[in-house]
mmCIF file of C-alpha atoms in Angstrom:
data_model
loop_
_atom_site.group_PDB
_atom_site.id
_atom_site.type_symbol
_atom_site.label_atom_id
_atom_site.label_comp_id
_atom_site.label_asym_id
_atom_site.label_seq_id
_atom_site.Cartn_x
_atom_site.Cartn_y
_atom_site.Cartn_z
ATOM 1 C CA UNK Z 1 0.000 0.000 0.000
ATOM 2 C CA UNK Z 2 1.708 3.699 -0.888
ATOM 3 C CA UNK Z 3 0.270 6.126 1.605
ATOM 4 C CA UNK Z 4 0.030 9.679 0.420
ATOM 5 C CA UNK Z 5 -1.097 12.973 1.717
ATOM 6 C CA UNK Z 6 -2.219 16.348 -0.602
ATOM 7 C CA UNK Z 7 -1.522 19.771 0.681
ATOM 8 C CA UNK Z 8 -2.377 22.262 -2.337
ATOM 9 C CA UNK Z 9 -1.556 25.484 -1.070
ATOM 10 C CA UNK Z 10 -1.809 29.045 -3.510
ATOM 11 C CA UNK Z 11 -0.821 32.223 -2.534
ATOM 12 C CA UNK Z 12 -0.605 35.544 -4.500
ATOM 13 C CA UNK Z 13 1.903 37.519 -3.671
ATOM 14 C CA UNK Z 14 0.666 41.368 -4.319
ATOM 15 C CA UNK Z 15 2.479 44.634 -3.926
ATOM 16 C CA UNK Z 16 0.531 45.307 -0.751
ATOM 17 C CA UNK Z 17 0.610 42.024 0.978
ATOM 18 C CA UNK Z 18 0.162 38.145 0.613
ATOM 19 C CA UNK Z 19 -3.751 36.606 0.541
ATOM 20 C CA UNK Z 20 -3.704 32.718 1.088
ATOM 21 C CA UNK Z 21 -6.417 30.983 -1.762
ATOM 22 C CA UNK Z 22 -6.812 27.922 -0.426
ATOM 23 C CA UNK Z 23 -5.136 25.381 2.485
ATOM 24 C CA UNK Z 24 -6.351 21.691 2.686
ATOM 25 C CA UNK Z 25 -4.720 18.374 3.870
ATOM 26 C CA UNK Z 26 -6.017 14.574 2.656
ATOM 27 C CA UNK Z 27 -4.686 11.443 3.800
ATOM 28 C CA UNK Z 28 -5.905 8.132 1.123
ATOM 29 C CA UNK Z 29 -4.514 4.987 0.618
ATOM 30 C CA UNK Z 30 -3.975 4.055 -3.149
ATOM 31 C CA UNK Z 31 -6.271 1.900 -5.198
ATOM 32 C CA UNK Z 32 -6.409 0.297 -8.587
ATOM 33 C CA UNK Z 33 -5.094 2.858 -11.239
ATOM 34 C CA UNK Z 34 -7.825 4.254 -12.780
ATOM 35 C CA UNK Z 35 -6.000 5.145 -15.912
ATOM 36 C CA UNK Z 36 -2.358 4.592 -17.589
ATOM 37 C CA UNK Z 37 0.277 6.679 -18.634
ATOM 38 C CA UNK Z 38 3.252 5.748 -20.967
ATOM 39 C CA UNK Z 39 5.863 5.826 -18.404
ATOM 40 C CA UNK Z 40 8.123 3.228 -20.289
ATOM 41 C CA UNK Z 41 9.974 5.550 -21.547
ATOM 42 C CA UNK Z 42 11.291 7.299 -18.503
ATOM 43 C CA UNK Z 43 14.497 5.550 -17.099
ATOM 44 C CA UNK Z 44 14.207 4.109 -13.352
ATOM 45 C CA UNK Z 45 10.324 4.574 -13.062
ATOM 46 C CA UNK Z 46 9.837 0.660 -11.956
ATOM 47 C CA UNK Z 47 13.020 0.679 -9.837
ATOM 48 C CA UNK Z 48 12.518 0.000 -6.140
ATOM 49 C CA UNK Z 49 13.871 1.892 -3.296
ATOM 50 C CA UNK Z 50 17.613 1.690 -2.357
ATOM 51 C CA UNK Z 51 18.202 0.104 -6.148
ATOM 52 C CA UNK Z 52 18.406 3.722 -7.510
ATOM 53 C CA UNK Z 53 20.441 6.931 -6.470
ATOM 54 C CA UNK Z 54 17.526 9.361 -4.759
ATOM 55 C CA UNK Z 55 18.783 12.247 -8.059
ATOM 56 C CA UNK Z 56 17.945 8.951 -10.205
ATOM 57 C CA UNK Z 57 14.535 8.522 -8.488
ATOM 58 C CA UNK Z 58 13.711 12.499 -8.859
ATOM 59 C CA UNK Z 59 14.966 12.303 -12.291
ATOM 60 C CA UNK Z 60 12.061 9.373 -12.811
ATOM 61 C CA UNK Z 61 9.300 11.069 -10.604
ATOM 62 C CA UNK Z 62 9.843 14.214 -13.175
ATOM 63 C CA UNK Z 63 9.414 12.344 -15.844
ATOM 64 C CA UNK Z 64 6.419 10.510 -14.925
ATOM 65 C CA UNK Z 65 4.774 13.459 -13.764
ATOM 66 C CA UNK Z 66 5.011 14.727 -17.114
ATOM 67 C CA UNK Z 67 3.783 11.605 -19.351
ATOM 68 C CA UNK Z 68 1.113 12.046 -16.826
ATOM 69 C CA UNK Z 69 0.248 16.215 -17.352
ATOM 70 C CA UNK Z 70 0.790 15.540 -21.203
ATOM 71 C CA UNK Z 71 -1.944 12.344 -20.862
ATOM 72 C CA UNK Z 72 -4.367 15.076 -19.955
ATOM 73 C CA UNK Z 73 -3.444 17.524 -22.134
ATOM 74 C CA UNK Z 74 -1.341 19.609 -19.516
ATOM 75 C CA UNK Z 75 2.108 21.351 -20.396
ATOM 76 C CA UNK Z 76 5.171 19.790 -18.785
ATOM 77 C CA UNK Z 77 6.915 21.157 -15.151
ATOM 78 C CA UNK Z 78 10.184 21.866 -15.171
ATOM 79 C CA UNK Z 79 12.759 20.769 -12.482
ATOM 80 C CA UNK Z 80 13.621 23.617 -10.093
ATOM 81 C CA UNK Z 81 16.714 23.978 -7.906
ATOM 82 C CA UNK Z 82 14.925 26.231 -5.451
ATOM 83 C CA UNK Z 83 11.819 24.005 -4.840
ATOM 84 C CA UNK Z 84 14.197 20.819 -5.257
ATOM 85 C CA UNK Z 85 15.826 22.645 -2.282
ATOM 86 C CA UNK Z 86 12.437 22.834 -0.495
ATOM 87 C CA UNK Z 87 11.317 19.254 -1.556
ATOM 88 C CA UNK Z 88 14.394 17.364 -0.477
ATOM 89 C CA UNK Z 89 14.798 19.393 3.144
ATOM 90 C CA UNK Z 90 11.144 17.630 3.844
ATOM 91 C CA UNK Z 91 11.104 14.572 2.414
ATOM 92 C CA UNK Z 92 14.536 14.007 4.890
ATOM 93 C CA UNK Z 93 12.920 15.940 8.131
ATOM 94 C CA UNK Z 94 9.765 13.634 7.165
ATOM 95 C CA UNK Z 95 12.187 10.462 7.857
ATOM 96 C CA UNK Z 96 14.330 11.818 10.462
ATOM 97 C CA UNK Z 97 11.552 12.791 12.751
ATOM 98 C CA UNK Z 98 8.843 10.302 11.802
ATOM 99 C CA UNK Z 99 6.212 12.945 10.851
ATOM 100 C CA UNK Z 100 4.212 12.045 7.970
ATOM 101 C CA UNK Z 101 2.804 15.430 7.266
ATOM 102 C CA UNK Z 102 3.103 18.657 5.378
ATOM 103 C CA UNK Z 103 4.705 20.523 8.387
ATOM 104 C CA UNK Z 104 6.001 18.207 10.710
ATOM 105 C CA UNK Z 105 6.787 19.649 14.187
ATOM 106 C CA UNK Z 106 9.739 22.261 14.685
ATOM 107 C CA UNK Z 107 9.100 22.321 10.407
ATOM 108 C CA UNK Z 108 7.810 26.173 8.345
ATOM 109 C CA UNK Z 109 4.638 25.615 6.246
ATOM 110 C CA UNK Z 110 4.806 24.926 2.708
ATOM 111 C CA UNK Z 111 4.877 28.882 1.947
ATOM 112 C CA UNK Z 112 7.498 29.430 3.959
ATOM 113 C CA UNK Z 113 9.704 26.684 3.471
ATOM 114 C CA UNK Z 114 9.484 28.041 -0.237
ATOM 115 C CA UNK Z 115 10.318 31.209 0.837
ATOM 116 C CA UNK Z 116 13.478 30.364 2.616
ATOM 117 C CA UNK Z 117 14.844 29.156 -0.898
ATOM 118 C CA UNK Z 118 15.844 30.986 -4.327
ATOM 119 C CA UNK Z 119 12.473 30.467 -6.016
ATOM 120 C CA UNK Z 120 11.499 33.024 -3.491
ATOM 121 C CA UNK Z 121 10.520 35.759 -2.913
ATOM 122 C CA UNK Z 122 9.860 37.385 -6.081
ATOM 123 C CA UNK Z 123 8.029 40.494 -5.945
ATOM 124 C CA UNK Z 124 5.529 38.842 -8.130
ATOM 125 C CA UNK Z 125 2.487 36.451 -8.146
ATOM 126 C CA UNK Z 126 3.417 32.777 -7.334
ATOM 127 C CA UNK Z 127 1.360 29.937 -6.038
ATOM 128 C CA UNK Z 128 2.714 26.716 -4.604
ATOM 129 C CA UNK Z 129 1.078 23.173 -3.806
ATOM 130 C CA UNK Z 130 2.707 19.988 -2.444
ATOM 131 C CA UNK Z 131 2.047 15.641 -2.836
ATOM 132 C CA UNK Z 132 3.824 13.702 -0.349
ATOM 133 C CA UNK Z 133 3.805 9.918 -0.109
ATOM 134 C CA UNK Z 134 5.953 6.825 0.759
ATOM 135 C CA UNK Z 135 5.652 2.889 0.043
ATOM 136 C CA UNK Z 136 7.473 0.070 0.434
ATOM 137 C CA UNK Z 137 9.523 -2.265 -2.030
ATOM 138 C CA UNK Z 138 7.760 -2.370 -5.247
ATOM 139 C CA UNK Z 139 5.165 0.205 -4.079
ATOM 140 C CA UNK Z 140 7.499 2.871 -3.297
ATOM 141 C CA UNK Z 141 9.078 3.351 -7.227
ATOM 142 C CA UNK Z 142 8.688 6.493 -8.754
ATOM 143 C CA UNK Z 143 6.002 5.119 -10.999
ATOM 144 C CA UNK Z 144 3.622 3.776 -8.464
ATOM 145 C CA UNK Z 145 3.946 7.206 -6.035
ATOM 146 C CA UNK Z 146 2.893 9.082 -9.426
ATOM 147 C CA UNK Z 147 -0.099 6.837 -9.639
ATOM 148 C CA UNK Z 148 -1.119 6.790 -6.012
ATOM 149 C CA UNK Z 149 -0.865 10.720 -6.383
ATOM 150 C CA UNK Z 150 -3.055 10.010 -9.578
ATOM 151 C CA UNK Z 151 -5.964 7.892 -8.158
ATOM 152 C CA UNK Z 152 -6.349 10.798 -5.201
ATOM 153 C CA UNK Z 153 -8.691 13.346 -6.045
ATOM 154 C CA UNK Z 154 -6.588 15.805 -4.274
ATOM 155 C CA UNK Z 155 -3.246 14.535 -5.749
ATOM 156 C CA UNK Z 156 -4.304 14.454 -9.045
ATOM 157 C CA UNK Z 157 -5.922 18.206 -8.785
ATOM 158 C CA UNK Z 158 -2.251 19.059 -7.538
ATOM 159 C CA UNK Z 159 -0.197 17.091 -10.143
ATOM 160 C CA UNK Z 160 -2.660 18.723 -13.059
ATOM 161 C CA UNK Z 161 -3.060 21.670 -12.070
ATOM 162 C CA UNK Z 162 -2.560 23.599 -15.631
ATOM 163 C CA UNK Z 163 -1.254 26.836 -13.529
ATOM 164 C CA UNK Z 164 2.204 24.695 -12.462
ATOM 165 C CA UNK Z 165 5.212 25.094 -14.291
ATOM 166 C CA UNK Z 166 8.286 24.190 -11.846
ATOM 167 C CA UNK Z 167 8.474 21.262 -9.670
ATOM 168 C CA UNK Z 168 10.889 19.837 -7.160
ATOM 169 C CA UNK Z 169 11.124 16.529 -6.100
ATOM 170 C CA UNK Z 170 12.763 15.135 -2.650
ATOM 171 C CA UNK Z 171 13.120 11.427 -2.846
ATOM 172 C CA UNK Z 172 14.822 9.758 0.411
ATOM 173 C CA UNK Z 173 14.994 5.905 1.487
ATOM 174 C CA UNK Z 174 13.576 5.367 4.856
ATOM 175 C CA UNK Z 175 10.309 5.351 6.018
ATOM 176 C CA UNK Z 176 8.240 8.308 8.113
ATOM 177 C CA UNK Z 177 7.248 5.600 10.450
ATOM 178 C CA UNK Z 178 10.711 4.159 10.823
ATOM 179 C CA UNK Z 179 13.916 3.655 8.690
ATOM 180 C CA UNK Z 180 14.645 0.873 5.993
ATOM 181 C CA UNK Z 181 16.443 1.237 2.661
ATOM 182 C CA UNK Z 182 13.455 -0.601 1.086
ATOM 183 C CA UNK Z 183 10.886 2.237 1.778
ATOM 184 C CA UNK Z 184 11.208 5.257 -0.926
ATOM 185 C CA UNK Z 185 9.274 8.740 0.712
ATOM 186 C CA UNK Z 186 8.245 11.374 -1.486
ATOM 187 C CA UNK Z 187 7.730 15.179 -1.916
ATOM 188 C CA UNK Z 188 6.660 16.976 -4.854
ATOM 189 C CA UNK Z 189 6.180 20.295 -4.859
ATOM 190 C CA UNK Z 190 4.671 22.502 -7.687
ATOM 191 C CA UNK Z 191 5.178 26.076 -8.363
ATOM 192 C CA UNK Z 192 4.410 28.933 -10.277
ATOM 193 C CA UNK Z 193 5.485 32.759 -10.842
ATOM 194 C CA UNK Z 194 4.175 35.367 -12.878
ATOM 195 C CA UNK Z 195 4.442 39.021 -13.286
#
């Protein structure tokens, strides 16, 4: 079973201040994809945790993500070193502390983990959202976290959201509910800027 948990999160950023849009949290377990994307052509999607490097499994994630967006009609993300920054920092505190959340405790929100790196601030509009999952062995490749992300209402709003167009991935082995090489944990998070 891949457990995942949604956090879309927007904000505009305007000359006189910041207005938050919209702040929600879901926790689902997977199911039967509903659909299938072609993700045979992105290297390392089926590989299991620990049998990749973690920039091999972001490099996969990326490119599932996209086969995914394009499925639907959705231009591609591009990888982003400031929410990579962002992504990575979590998906590690996520393991260290065993917190399987979107702010784990001690941790900034989503905004202003965001804000802490070079993506931002901006002096601009920008809106942020944020998948996070983990899954064992055969559950926890890159491929199957897309897909778990993809049969989640909330995920899948996230992952296709039209309005994205940077990403960051964090991909660490070890689990949020203790550690093992065999366990892959996840966080995506999806940006925008304009203006």
């Amino acid at each position: 079973m891949v457990h995942v948990l949604v956090r879309p999160q927007r904000f505009r950023t305007l000359a006189i201040g910041t207005a938050a849009i919209a702040a929600a949290a879901l926790f689902a377990a997977a199911g039967p994809s509903v659909e299938s994307a072609s993700a045979g052509t992105c290297p390392n999607a089926s590989s299991k945790p620990g049998k990749i490097g973690q920039k091999e499994a972001r490099h996969a994630v990326v490119c599932v993500v996209n086969a995914r967006r394009q499925l639907h009609g959705k231009g591609s993300v591009d990888a982003e070193a400031g929410l990579q920054k962002a992504a990575a920092r979590h998906s590690r505190r996520m393991v260290r502390r065993n917190c399987f959340s979107h702010q784990c405790p001690g941790e900034k929100d989503l905004g202003k983990r965001v804000s802490s790196t070079s993506y931002l601030p901006c002096g601009c509009s920008w809106g942020v959202g944020e998948n996070i999952g983990w899954g064992k062995k055969g559950q926890g490749t890159p491929k199957q976290i897309v897909k778990a992300w993809m049969n989640s209402s909330g995920h899948r709003r996230v992952l296709l959201d039209g309005g994205f167009e940077h990403i960051g991935i964090g991909a660490v082995w070890g689990s949020p509910y203790g550690s093992s090489k065999r366990v892959g944990t996840y966080t995506a998070t999806f940006g925008f800027k304009s203006g």
